[in-house]
Structures are given as structure tokens and as C-alpha cells.
Amino acid sequence: MSAVKRKQEKSSTKDRKEHKKAKTSEGRDSKKSAKRAPVKEVKEDSDIELEDAPEDEELEDEDEVEEESAAPKGAEGKVKSEEEIAKARLSRQEQKRQIAERKQAKPMGDVIQRSKRIWEQLRRKTAAPDERQKLIEELQTLATGRIKELVFKHDASRVVQTALKYGHKKVRAEIAAELKGTYVELAQSSYGKYLVVKVMHYGSAETRKAVVEEFCGHVKKLIRHREASFVIEDCFREFATREQKARLLREFYGLEFAVFTSNTDTDPSLAKILKASPEKRGVIMKNLLDILTAIVEKGAVFFSIVHKAMLEFISNTTAGTTEATEFLELVKEHVGEMAFTKDGAQVVMRCLALGSAKDRKVMLKSIKPVVGSMAVHESAHLVLVTAYDVVDDTVLVSKTFFPELQQQFADLAAHNYGRIPLLYPVVGRKGKLLQPSSIALLEEMDKIRESTSKKDPQVRQSELRTHLAPMLLQGISEHAEALVQDSFGCQLISEALLGVDGDKSTALEAIAELSSTGDPNDNTHFAASAAGGRMLKTLVTGGHYNNKEKKVEVIEPPLNFHQILYNKIQPQIKDWAIGPVSFVVVGLLEAEGFTQKDELKRNLNKNLKAIKAAAEGGNKGAGVIIKLIG
């Protein structure tokens, strides 16, 4: 659409234009001069912009024509002639020509412009594979021998990155070989850092190994560099071999431990070095703390290589020492950012165990905004559990954690990791809740807290359970329908209703009401699932079954869920006895204190024929029912 036609369609601007005409010529002149100033600035800066969107330039020309057509006036307010407008257009074209000439006159200007034209076609998603390979070969021919000069320019660097992305193995190897010896410098470049990561990402194992080798000996400098720190992090986390990771990390202890240690040593343990050279402990620990301090001051506390170095430091300190105190002072306000890696979570756990009451208060304040995210993280959730174990101020812990957990109650209850912070004060350190590796880590914290925590662990857990009970019971009452559909949700219901004190009537009524809704023999009924049936039987019997003693450990005061459930499902008792939920009926018959047991037996005997048929058909629960009512 032409500029003139677009101008005609914008009739709504007519009044505004007439208002502008009514202004004094002096006001118009000042406005025009104000408009021209930024245009000049854009023209000067346009040399560094990518020329990859000629359509935009055409639109610029159209808009300019529209503006000139809308108000073709000179300095004195007179309407410009067509000749003057044509001169203005020619002036604009001349400016563009001069810009292009300046770009061509720059070093490598011709190569860059030709490369960018190829790049424009190469990066299109619609490009055919054969066509793309031809473009890659053309680009490679043009850039070979010049890549080192190209990669430090923002536009040309993108061209090389695209060649790495779409090029075949040989092209990638040639580019990597030509860049050999420049990776440290590239990593510190605002544009070159992306290319280094692309080389490692798309390159072969040999290429990755060669790139990482160039960084060995420069880690202390690069990890504190604004651009290069991200490259070092990617090297350590994704691309380095075990031997190279050990070398990179040992540079934190001192360059001598990276240079004069065997390149095949895969153990970066600081404890091993301190044991071999105890006389160097002071120098090593000071050197490590100094570089960690510089990194934290730079705000780079989220890198996994930094977390690993921190873990090595804090694992070799003891509570109350100057080393521990200085480290805690350094990181205690940043622990919320550090908990989302495996090593970072362990650092925060040790900080909580080593810290004083004041230190822990500061750390909990840092953790509070990310409690919900930590709860569902495979490593960070153990930080919350450690806080339960070591912080004596249980009121502070409950005010910090529980409101945040309550906001996501239903999602956390059904999450593999999210359920752990909800249930740990109730269940404790048991295999049905925690992995053996997690339990081992928490046991390490027990040894540290012996000298830093005063409250008895049982008392601490009991207080937390008391603070947690209202939230659990309310959550079950409000989200019962969602919880019973998930195995983890069913586990939470069982553990919470058997493990906490308080008014459970609303929660029990909600579970019973859901049980009586629908056909229990339908596979969509929650009771027909293994988790749902097990949950109902556990609640009916009033406690967990002890495999060693072969009996149910009934809680006090009794739950009495058997009475509530039976009153709800009595009209459907036949369906419950012959279907996949028959073991729930077995639980009713075995439950202690169930006053309607005789009535239940009479109702079952009325349907004995159907129950026997179900038992003969393979229903083991129906077979047990026959024995119990016989």
C-alpha cells in the first residue's frame, strides 16, 4: 500500500494536523529542529547495525514520504514544491549510499557484507537441506583464513555461529581448528562467548576437550569476568571430562595444585590435598576464601562450579572457627540463590547446621521468597528438611515455611519432592519418605548440630508437628477430591490423619463422602486404585500395620473412621465386598472398636452367594471376608 493511500485512510488525524497548522512558524521551526537531532544520531550509529531487514528500510522510506506528503512545508511555513521533495528523497538515498560505502571501507567490510547476505539465506527455517549445504560451503570458502578476525564482530560472529549449527562435521572441525589459541580471549568478548559455547556444543569430543584445555590455568581470572564466567560454568557443568573438572576446580585452591597435579587425577577433594600437605592449610584456605569472596561480591553465586568450591571449603571447617565464621558471614544472605544445585544445596545445609541462631535467622529470611520453588526441587527440598532438624526456633520456621507451602498445598502434596517438607515433621526420617542418600546427608548434619543446636530433636519435631497440623487438616478438607486421585496424595492423607493431633472430623467426612460417590467397581473410582484402597484400609483399621509384630498399631485417641465410612457405604456394601475394594471391607471386619461389626456381618451374609462367586473368580479380598464372617 502506498504512503499516499495510507494517508487518505487515516482521516482521524485530520483535525490534529489542522491544529498544528494554526501554530506559529516559530513553534514549528523549533519542533522540526528537535526532530532532526535524533535522526542525525541514528544515521551516525547506523554503521554498527545489521543490514538484515531491507523491508524495514522500505517502510522507513514510505513513512518518510507520508510525513513529507502530510506536511510539505519549508522553514517559513510555505508548502514545499515537488522539486524540493524530490531533492529531499535524493538526499536520503545519498545518505544510505554513503553509509554503505563506509561499511565497505572498513577492514573486512566486503567479506562481512557478503557473509551476511549468505547468512540471511542460511538461517531461514524454510531453506532446503541441499541449498543450505551449498550456502555453508560458499560461506566456508569466503571465511577460511579470516575467522579469527570475523568472530570479534557482533554481526560476523553470528554468521560463524550459524555455520557451526548447520555445517557438517568437517566444517565444524575446520572452524574449531582455526580458532585454536583464541578461546580465552573469545570467552571475554561480549559476542565471542556465544561462539565458544557453540563450538563446544556442536563440536566433537576432541574439540570440546581441546577448548576446555585452553581454559585450564585461567579459571581464577575468568570466573570473575562478567562475560567469561558463563563460559567457564558451561565448561564445568556440561562439556569438561572428569579429569578436566578436577583441574578446573583445583585452581580455586591455588594454581600449583592445577599445574603440578596429574592430569589423570579425577579427585578434586580439598581434604585429600590438606591431608597430603597439612602445612599449607592456612594458605590454601585463605586463597580459596579470597576468590570466593571476590565471586560473591561480583554477584556470581549461582554457578555450579562456585558451589562445588564452596562445598569443598565448608566441608573442611568446623563450627566456631574463624574460617567457618567468615564463610557464613560471606554467604548467609545469598543462600536462597545457592540451593538449586546439588552442591549448592549441601552448602546451604551445612551453613544452617554450622550457624548460630542469628545466622540462621538471616538465612531463613533469604530462603523465604523461594520456599515453594525449593520444595519441589530434587536437591533444594533437603534444605527445608535440614532447617526442620537444626533450627531451635520452631515458631520462626513455621512462620517462614508453612504459609508459603500452604499456598501450593495440593500441588506439593502430589509431588515426589514437594510432599517431603509437608510430611517430614509427621513421618520423620523414614525410607517411605526419603531416599537412602538423602538420609545419609541428613545424618551428616546431625553430627554438626550437636555443637550448635540446644533443643532435643524429639521436642523440636513435636513442636513442628503441632504447628503443621492445622495446615495439613485444612488442606485435606479443601483438596480431598484432588488428593485421593494421586498415590502421593493418598499417602499424605494417611500419614497426616494418623500422625497429627487436632479436629479431624471435617477431613474424615470429606474422604468418606468421596468414597460413597460413584461405583466402587468402576476403575475410575479412587478406591479401586492400589493407593486409594490402601489408604482407606489404613484409615479404617486406625493405624499402620507393623510387619514385624504382624499387627496394626492403633493410634490414640482412635480415629474411628470405620464408623464414618460404614454409614456412607452401607447401601453399597455388596459392591464393596465383591469388587477391587474388598480389602476395605476386610479392614472394617478387623477394625478394633467398630461397634457396627455385627450389623456388617449380617449384611454380608445376605450377599454370601455373590461374595463366594467373587472369591471363586479370584478376588482374594472376598475369600478373606468369607473366613471372617463364617
XYZ file of C-alpha atoms in Angstrom:
630
model
C 0.000 0.000 0.000
C 1.443 3.404 -0.970
C 2.129 6.171 1.522
C -0.482 8.384 -0.105
C -3.220 5.770 0.180
C -2.366 5.120 3.814
C -2.514 8.856 4.430
C -6.026 9.025 2.973
C -7.229 6.198 5.220
C -6.015 7.996 8.343
C -8.798 10.565 8.273
C -8.960 10.624 12.058
C -5.703 12.636 12.130
C -7.078 15.486 10.049
C -8.135 17.665 12.985
C -4.767 17.206 14.657
C -2.954 18.318 11.500
C -5.160 21.395 11.178
C -4.409 22.247 14.783
C -0.699 22.051 14.007
C -1.149 24.406 11.030
C -2.600 27.012 13.385
C 0.636 27.163 15.425
C 3.197 29.900 14.889
C 6.036 29.364 12.440
C 8.488 29.790 15.318
C 6.973 26.848 17.169
C 7.096 24.737 14.004
C 10.728 25.541 13.449
C 11.675 24.550 16.999
C 9.808 21.259 16.713
C 11.433 20.443 13.394
C 14.879 21.084 14.801
C 14.054 18.832 17.775
C 13.004 16.081 15.372
C 16.080 16.363 13.217
C 18.561 15.974 16.072
C 17.801 12.310 16.867
C 17.675 11.477 13.150
C 21.291 12.596 12.842
C 22.246 10.429 15.760
C 20.618 7.375 14.203
C 22.447 7.996 10.961
C 25.768 8.108 12.761
C 25.088 4.923 14.692
C 23.645 3.029 11.766
C 27.115 1.799 10.803
C 27.035 -0.834 13.564
C 23.533 -2.116 12.877
C 22.811 -5.327 10.997
C 21.504 -4.758 7.461
C 19.389 -7.875 7.532
C 15.980 -6.314 7.130
C 15.716 -4.333 3.854
C 11.933 -4.439 4.231
C 12.240 -2.156 7.262
C 14.218 0.361 5.207
C 11.468 0.389 2.595
C 8.934 1.044 5.316
C 11.108 3.897 6.593
C 11.069 5.447 3.141
C 7.301 5.087 2.902
C 6.770 6.667 6.316
C 9.094 9.494 5.364
C 7.165 10.083 2.160
C 3.942 10.079 4.135
C 5.305 12.600 6.590
C 6.618 14.820 3.828
C 3.330 14.496 1.898
C 1.296 15.262 5.011
C 3.206 18.453 5.832
C 5.469 19.541 2.920
C 6.382 22.923 4.387
C 9.580 24.932 4.415
C 11.198 26.972 7.162
C 8.785 29.871 6.667
C 5.681 27.709 6.685
C 5.298 27.648 2.920
C 4.279 24.461 1.166
C 7.272 22.671 -0.424
C 7.310 22.216 -4.123
C 7.553 18.797 -5.751
C 11.102 19.659 -6.759
C 12.088 20.260 -3.117
C 10.500 16.972 -2.037
C 12.408 15.125 -4.769
C 15.665 16.714 -3.580
C 14.933 15.532 -0.018
C 14.412 11.997 -1.283
C 17.655 12.102 -3.234
C 19.423 13.363 -0.120
C 18.162 10.371 1.846
C 19.304 7.957 -0.834
C 22.694 9.647 -0.900
C 22.995 9.176 2.869
C 22.254 5.468 2.508
C 24.848 5.187 -0.234
C 27.453 6.882 1.960
C 26.666 4.548 4.871
C 27.115 1.524 2.614
C 30.411 2.923 1.322
C 31.698 3.461 4.849
C 30.850 -0.121 5.763
C 32.618 -1.376 2.678
C 35.678 0.715 3.521
C 36.060 -0.837 6.969
C 38.534 -3.720 7.465
C 36.961 -6.949 6.171
C 33.963 -4.857 5.088
C 33.432 -6.633 1.785
C 33.780 -10.097 3.356
C 31.392 -9.213 6.177
C 28.729 -7.860 3.843
C 28.938 -10.886 1.545
C 28.884 -13.238 4.543
C 25.799 -11.560 5.947
C 23.954 -11.921 2.664
C 24.702 -15.664 2.716
C 23.732 -15.815 6.390
C 20.350 -14.245 5.672
C 19.524 -17.161 3.368
C 21.214 -19.772 5.547
C 19.312 -19.064 8.756
C 15.878 -19.317 7.190
C 13.969 -22.294 8.505
C 12.438 -22.878 5.095
C 15.838 -23.420 3.433
C 16.175 -26.869 1.837
C 18.992 -29.103 3.173
C 20.812 -29.218 -0.197
C 20.591 -25.475 -0.630
C 21.782 -24.941 2.930
C 24.853 -27.122 2.404
C 25.775 -25.154 -0.732
C 25.492 -21.932 1.236
C 27.647 -23.397 4.015
C 30.355 -24.334 1.535
C 30.224 -20.874 -0.042
C 30.448 -19.256 3.369
C 33.304 -21.508 4.434
C 35.264 -20.657 1.275
C 34.737 -16.970 1.944
C 35.639 -17.088 5.676
C 38.518 -19.574 5.705
C 41.641 -17.874 6.965
C 39.644 -14.891 8.217
C 37.577 -16.452 11.012
C 39.707 -15.035 13.833
C 39.087 -11.517 12.510
C 35.373 -12.108 11.973
C 34.382 -13.610 15.319
C 35.039 -10.475 17.378
C 32.446 -8.503 15.415
C 28.873 -8.858 16.638
C 27.287 -9.422 13.225
C 30.035 -11.604 11.770
C 30.150 -13.700 14.954
C 26.536 -14.715 14.322
C 27.468 -15.799 10.831
C 30.124 -18.183 12.166
C 27.721 -19.497 14.825
C 25.189 -20.343 12.137
C 27.876 -22.136 10.133
C 28.644 -24.243 13.209
C 24.978 -25.008 13.716
C 24.209 -26.149 10.172
C 27.647 -27.217 8.964
C 28.760 -30.843 8.709
C 31.487 -32.402 10.835
C 34.371 -31.287 8.628
C 33.240 -27.634 8.588
C 32.904 -27.596 12.372
C 36.348 -29.112 12.807
C 37.919 -26.552 10.445
C 36.336 -23.640 12.298
C 37.418 -25.015 15.686
C 40.975 -25.568 14.440
C 41.229 -22.046 13.049
C 40.074 -20.602 16.374
C 42.603 -22.612 18.366
C 44.532 -20.410 20.780
C 41.889 -17.677 20.928
C 39.251 -19.253 23.168
C 40.346 -17.458 26.356
C 40.136 -14.120 24.552
C 36.846 -15.055 22.876
C 35.289 -16.040 26.211
C 35.864 -12.494 27.459
C 34.168 -10.946 24.433
C 30.519 -9.897 24.565
C 29.932 -11.628 21.231
C 32.698 -14.209 21.199
C 31.464 -16.000 24.341
C 28.442 -17.342 22.449
C 30.691 -18.713 19.753
C 32.848 -20.590 22.285
C 29.786 -22.308 23.706
C 28.579 -23.154 20.181
C 31.965 -24.697 19.334
C 31.731 -26.972 22.383
C 28.061 -27.742 21.823
C 28.339 -28.728 18.155
C 31.953 -29.913 18.156
C 33.297 -33.425 18.646
C 34.591 -34.808 21.941
C 38.141 -33.984 20.846
C 37.131 -30.405 20.058
C 35.447 -29.950 23.430
C 38.461 -31.360 25.226
C 40.814 -29.027 23.343
C 38.690 -25.954 24.125
C 38.482 -26.747 27.837
C 42.240 -27.337 27.942
C 42.797 -23.726 26.905
C 40.879 -22.533 29.964
C 42.993 -24.532 32.410
C 45.256 -22.090 34.220
C 42.917 -19.141 33.653
C 39.919 -20.130 35.807
C 40.582 -17.714 38.699
C 40.590 -14.795 36.287
C 37.763 -15.896 34.029
C 35.293 -16.906 36.752
C 35.303 -13.286 37.937
C 34.859 -11.871 34.439
C 31.378 -10.630 33.545
C 31.262 -12.476 30.219
C 33.721 -15.347 30.620
C 32.202 -16.617 33.885
C 29.237 -18.068 31.964
C 31.573 -19.903 29.589
C 33.529 -21.431 32.480
C 30.263 -22.510 34.070
C 29.135 -24.250 30.867
C 32.526 -25.933 30.551
C 32.354 -27.296 34.077
C 28.695 -28.293 34.048
C 28.278 -29.723 30.551
C 31.423 -30.205 28.493
C 34.514 -30.950 30.607
C 35.669 -34.513 31.312
C 36.009 -35.704 34.916
C 39.769 -35.065 34.803
C 39.250 -31.567 33.422
C 36.583 -30.743 36.010
C 39.037 -31.702 38.735
C 41.734 -29.463 37.185
C 39.352 -26.518 36.836
C 38.266 -26.824 40.438
C 41.785 -27.251 41.838
C 42.658 -23.800 40.511
C 40.495 -22.385 43.299
C 42.963 -23.848 45.796
C 45.993 -22.371 44.027
C 47.482 -22.597 40.560
C 50.184 -25.030 41.711
C 47.539 -27.676 42.504
C 46.191 -27.492 38.955
C 49.530 -27.327 37.157
C 51.630 -29.760 39.173
C 48.941 -32.387 39.705
C 48.476 -35.341 37.373
C 46.061 -34.584 34.540
C 44.519 -38.024 35.004
C 43.537 -37.356 38.641
C 39.735 -37.195 38.839
C 39.561 -36.392 42.563
C 39.339 -32.629 43.262
C 38.940 -33.237 47.006
C 40.390 -30.469 49.163
C 40.536 -32.869 52.112
C 42.956 -35.039 50.147
C 45.259 -32.077 49.455
C 45.128 -30.853 53.064
C 45.954 -34.324 54.313
C 48.972 -34.560 51.981
C 50.182 -31.019 52.783
C 48.878 -30.005 56.228
C 51.453 -27.226 56.487
C 49.791 -25.446 53.546
C 46.295 -25.439 55.072
C 46.346 -21.776 56.073
C 47.486 -20.567 52.661
C 45.083 -22.808 50.757
C 42.019 -21.927 52.841
C 42.801 -18.193 52.686
C 43.348 -18.352 48.929
C 40.072 -20.204 48.439
C 38.122 -17.843 50.701
C 39.576 -14.787 48.941
C 38.499 -15.943 45.500
C 35.047 -16.960 46.809
C 34.700 -13.523 48.380
C 35.535 -11.853 45.059
C 32.992 -14.047 43.262
C 30.211 -13.330 45.766
C 30.897 -9.607 45.566
C 30.522 -9.880 41.787
C 27.088 -11.485 42.320
C 28.050 -14.783 40.677
C 26.795 -17.033 43.481
C 24.578 -19.159 41.226
C 27.315 -21.027 39.309
C 27.670 -24.763 39.997
C 31.489 -24.603 39.872
C 31.379 -21.959 42.607
C 29.036 -24.147 44.681
C 31.463 -27.053 44.349
C 34.350 -24.864 45.543
C 32.217 -23.619 48.447
C 31.320 -27.169 49.403
C 34.984 -28.143 49.487
C 35.700 -25.175 51.753
C 32.842 -25.625 54.218
C 33.300 -29.400 54.378
C 36.781 -28.794 55.797
C 35.772 -26.332 58.514
C 34.398 -26.875 62.000
C 31.813 -24.917 63.970
C 33.089 -21.892 65.866
C 36.340 -21.478 63.913
C 37.339 -18.245 62.167
C 37.099 -19.995 58.808
C 33.510 -21.055 59.443
C 32.500 -17.648 60.818
C 33.973 -15.735 57.862
C 32.368 -18.070 55.342
C 28.940 -17.826 56.986
C 29.212 -14.046 57.043
C 30.017 -14.125 53.331
C 27.137 -16.318 52.103
C 24.318 -16.191 54.649
C 22.389 -13.508 52.764
C 22.690 -15.413 49.468
C 21.657 -18.948 50.443
C 18.289 -18.606 48.689
C 20.129 -18.314 45.355
C 22.534 -21.174 46.049
C 20.158 -24.006 46.928
C 19.199 -25.059 43.382
C 22.192 -27.228 42.545
C 23.263 -30.474 44.191
C 26.430 -28.970 45.669
C 24.785 -25.635 46.452
C 22.049 -27.349 48.469
C 24.673 -29.171 50.524
C 26.486 -25.886 51.161
C 23.287 -24.308 52.497
C 22.528 -27.392 54.612
C 25.975 -27.166 56.224
C 25.593 -23.415 56.729
C 22.315 -23.984 58.594
C 23.941 -26.675 60.729
C 27.080 -24.615 61.462
C 25.414 -21.240 62.007
C 24.380 -19.528 65.203
C 20.771 -18.565 65.956
C 21.371 -15.118 64.414
C 22.957 -16.621 61.304
C 20.022 -18.994 60.860
C 17.525 -16.162 61.164
C 19.262 -14.284 58.319
C 19.398 -17.452 56.201
C 15.693 -18.199 56.700
C 14.897 -14.663 55.579
C 16.869 -15.302 52.381
C 15.112 -18.634 51.828
C 11.534 -17.444 52.414
C 10.842 -15.982 48.935
C 11.819 -19.254 47.229
C 10.328 -21.805 49.650
C 7.774 -23.002 47.092
C 10.423 -23.499 44.396
C 12.788 -25.218 46.810
C 10.098 -27.642 47.974
C 9.772 -29.207 44.507
C 13.489 -29.194 43.643
C 15.341 -32.507 43.778
C 18.149 -31.049 45.911
C 16.770 -27.863 47.469
C 13.938 -29.620 49.343
C 16.576 -31.103 51.665
C 17.482 -27.564 52.757
C 13.962 -27.179 54.184
C 14.252 -30.549 55.911
C 17.617 -29.544 57.397
C 16.056 -26.354 58.754
C 13.441 -28.532 60.484
C 16.281 -30.537 62.039
C 18.670 -27.810 63.214
C 16.781 -24.555 63.896
C 15.682 -24.411 67.517
C 13.170 -21.599 66.958
C 10.301 -23.696 65.607
C 7.934 -20.719 65.634
C 10.248 -18.878 63.234
C 10.496 -21.955 60.991
C 6.716 -22.397 60.880
C 6.102 -18.709 60.108
C 8.750 -18.764 57.383
C 7.832 -22.024 55.642
C 4.253 -23.052 56.294
C 2.354 -20.066 54.787
C 4.398 -20.450 51.592
C 3.754 -24.203 51.477
C 0.050 -23.748 52.165
C -0.378 -21.623 49.030
C 0.670 -24.605 46.882
C -0.674 -27.362 49.110
C -2.453 -29.521 46.509
C 0.425 -29.365 44.018
C 3.062 -30.096 46.668
C 1.115 -32.987 48.171
C 1.083 -34.763 44.799
C 4.747 -34.031 44.017
C 7.575 -36.507 44.541
C 9.709 -33.926 46.369
C 7.063 -31.389 47.365
C 5.335 -33.804 49.751
C 8.526 -34.238 51.802
C 8.524 -30.799 53.509
C 4.827 -31.335 54.285
C 5.270 -34.772 55.833
C 8.764 -34.760 57.363
C 7.669 -33.380 60.770
C 4.988 -36.106 60.857
C 6.762 -39.138 59.403
C 10.344 -38.356 60.335
C 13.454 -39.776 58.722
C 11.988 -42.954 57.226
C 12.555 -44.809 53.980
C 8.942 -44.410 52.848
C 9.549 -40.671 52.592
C 13.271 -40.202 51.900
C 15.889 -41.862 49.714
C 18.827 -43.578 51.488
C 21.226 -40.990 50.040
C 19.114 -38.162 51.485
C 19.021 -39.835 54.878
C 22.820 -40.185 54.805
C 23.209 -36.444 54.116
C 20.869 -35.538 56.970
C 22.808 -37.805 59.320
C 25.946 -35.808 58.496
C 24.106 -32.656 59.617
C 23.251 -34.390 62.916
C 26.939 -34.558 63.802
C 27.403 -30.839 63.133
C 24.296 -29.670 65.000
C 25.428 -31.378 68.206
C 27.589 -28.341 68.935
C 25.294 -25.651 67.503
C 21.709 -26.658 68.447
C 20.425 -26.932 72.004
C 16.879 -28.296 71.702
C 16.183 -32.041 71.895
C 15.397 -33.389 68.382
C 12.207 -35.118 69.547
C 10.920 -31.952 71.178
C 11.738 -29.943 68.048
C 9.873 -32.378 65.800
C 6.869 -32.466 68.149
C 6.628 -28.672 68.122
C 6.846 -28.535 64.344
C 4.159 -31.200 64.057
C 1.875 -29.116 66.288
C 2.415 -26.012 64.140
C 1.900 -28.004 60.937
C -1.283 -29.871 61.960
C -3.869 -27.130 61.201
C -2.457 -26.598 57.717
C -2.481 -30.315 56.900
C -6.043 -30.885 58.148
C -7.357 -27.809 56.354
C -5.547 -28.782 53.171
C -7.022 -32.299 53.211
C -10.525 -30.940 53.807
C -10.286 -28.424 50.959
C -8.405 -30.568 48.420
C -9.601 -34.095 49.244
C -11.018 -34.735 45.768
C -7.700 -33.921 44.087
C -5.544 -35.685 46.666
C -7.307 -39.067 46.506
C -6.622 -39.295 42.771
C -2.847 -39.403 43.311
C -0.728 -42.015 45.100
C 1.361 -39.349 46.870
C -1.822 -37.519 47.840
C -3.226 -40.719 49.351
C -0.014 -41.189 51.306
C -0.228 -37.643 52.668
C -3.827 -38.182 53.785
C -2.944 -41.407 55.638
C 0.160 -40.030 57.329
C -1.411 -36.720 58.297
C -4.655 -38.133 59.719
C -2.762 -40.766 61.705
C 0.164 -38.571 62.725
C -1.156 -35.183 63.856
C -3.479 -34.034 66.607
C -6.482 -31.787 66.132
C -10.063 -31.798 64.882
C -10.052 -34.310 62.031
C -13.813 -34.665 61.609
C -14.115 -32.389 58.555
C -11.280 -34.138 56.740
C -12.640 -37.613 57.567
C -16.133 -36.649 56.403
C -14.700 -35.381 53.113
C -12.880 -38.686 52.487
C -15.949 -40.758 53.386
C -18.195 -38.669 51.151
C -15.861 -39.174 48.184
C -15.789 -42.924 48.919
C -19.557 -43.227 48.693
C -19.708 -41.293 45.416
C -19.814 -43.416 42.278
C -19.458 -47.145 41.644
C -16.598 -48.718 43.690
C -16.206 -51.385 40.989
C -15.538 -48.756 38.337
C -11.816 -48.356 37.632
C -12.236 -44.575 37.743
C -13.205 -44.700 41.433
C -10.202 -43.703 43.543
C -10.757 -46.641 45.950
C -10.191 -49.085 43.066
C -6.576 -47.946 42.759
C -3.889 -49.602 44.862
C -3.029 -46.345 46.657
C -6.656 -45.395 47.287
C -7.654 -48.831 48.590
C -4.573 -48.997 50.833
C -5.318 -45.533 52.227
C -8.925 -46.416 53.095
C -7.964 -49.693 54.755
C -5.270 -47.946 56.823
C -7.730 -45.286 57.984
C -10.423 -47.886 58.722
C -8.110 -50.003 60.884
C -6.948 -46.850 62.658
C -3.184 -47.269 62.291
C -0.249 -48.585 60.279
C 0.381 -52.309 60.011
C 3.599 -53.460 61.717
C 5.174 -56.199 59.595
C 7.495 -57.344 62.359
C 4.829 -57.751 65.018
C 2.121 -58.691 62.499
C -0.453 -56.303 63.904
C -1.947 -52.849 63.425
C -0.525 -50.118 65.656
C -3.710 -48.247 66.549
C -3.251 -44.561 67.332
C -4.524 -42.806 70.430
C -7.049 -41.280 70.546
C -8.657 -43.628 67.977
C -9.541 -42.263 64.570
C -12.958 -44.013 64.358
C -13.070 -43.627 60.606
C -14.697 -47.077 60.355
C -17.960 -45.688 61.774
C -17.972 -42.707 59.406
C -17.160 -44.755 56.302
C -19.608 -47.584 57.019
C -22.516 -45.169 57.440
C -21.728 -43.753 53.998
C -21.196 -47.003 52.045
C -23.741 -49.265 53.781
C -26.207 -49.187 50.839
C -23.393 -50.336 48.503
C -21.773 -52.881 50.844
C -22.315 -55.752 48.407
C -20.441 -53.918 45.622
C -17.613 -53.100 48.050
C -17.337 -56.743 49.135
C -17.144 -58.303 45.667
C -15.113 -55.670 43.805
C -11.487 -54.454 43.763
C -12.085 -52.619 47.059
C -12.974 -55.778 49.006
C -9.979 -55.388 51.327
C -11.548 -52.189 52.687
C -14.435 -54.365 53.892
C -11.834 -56.735 55.371
C -10.465 -53.734 57.256
C -13.915 -52.959 58.642
C -14.269 -56.543 59.892
C -10.820 -56.417 61.532
C -11.034 -52.917 62.977
C -10.859 -52.532 66.744
C -13.732 -50.623 68.349
C -16.053 -50.902 65.339
C -19.463 -51.089 67.062
C -21.441 -51.967 63.908
C -19.391 -55.049 63.099
C -22.295 -57.474 63.792
C -24.603 -55.491 61.526
C -21.957 -55.567 58.803
C -21.643 -59.353 59.076
C -25.430 -59.795 58.736
C -25.471 -57.652 55.611
C -22.577 -59.602 54.132
C -24.233 -62.939 54.872
C -27.265 -61.800 52.920
C -24.972 -61.484 49.906
C -22.871 -64.569 50.652
C -23.623 -66.207 47.303
C -22.289 -63.229 45.337
C -19.239 -62.979 47.630
C -18.423 -66.682 47.121
C -18.726 -66.243 43.361
C -16.284 -63.333 43.531
C -13.858 -65.412 45.616
C -14.041 -68.273 43.115
C -13.342 -65.729 40.376
C -10.016 -64.805 42.010
C -10.968 -61.975 44.353
C -8.674 -62.597 47.340
C -10.409 -59.988 49.490
C -13.743 -61.756 49.037
C -12.119 -65.006 50.193
C -10.904 -63.335 53.409
C -14.374 -61.878 54.009
C -15.917 -65.369 53.844
C -13.482 -66.597 56.502
C -14.167 -63.632 58.792
C -17.980 -63.930 58.643
C -18.095 -67.745 58.656
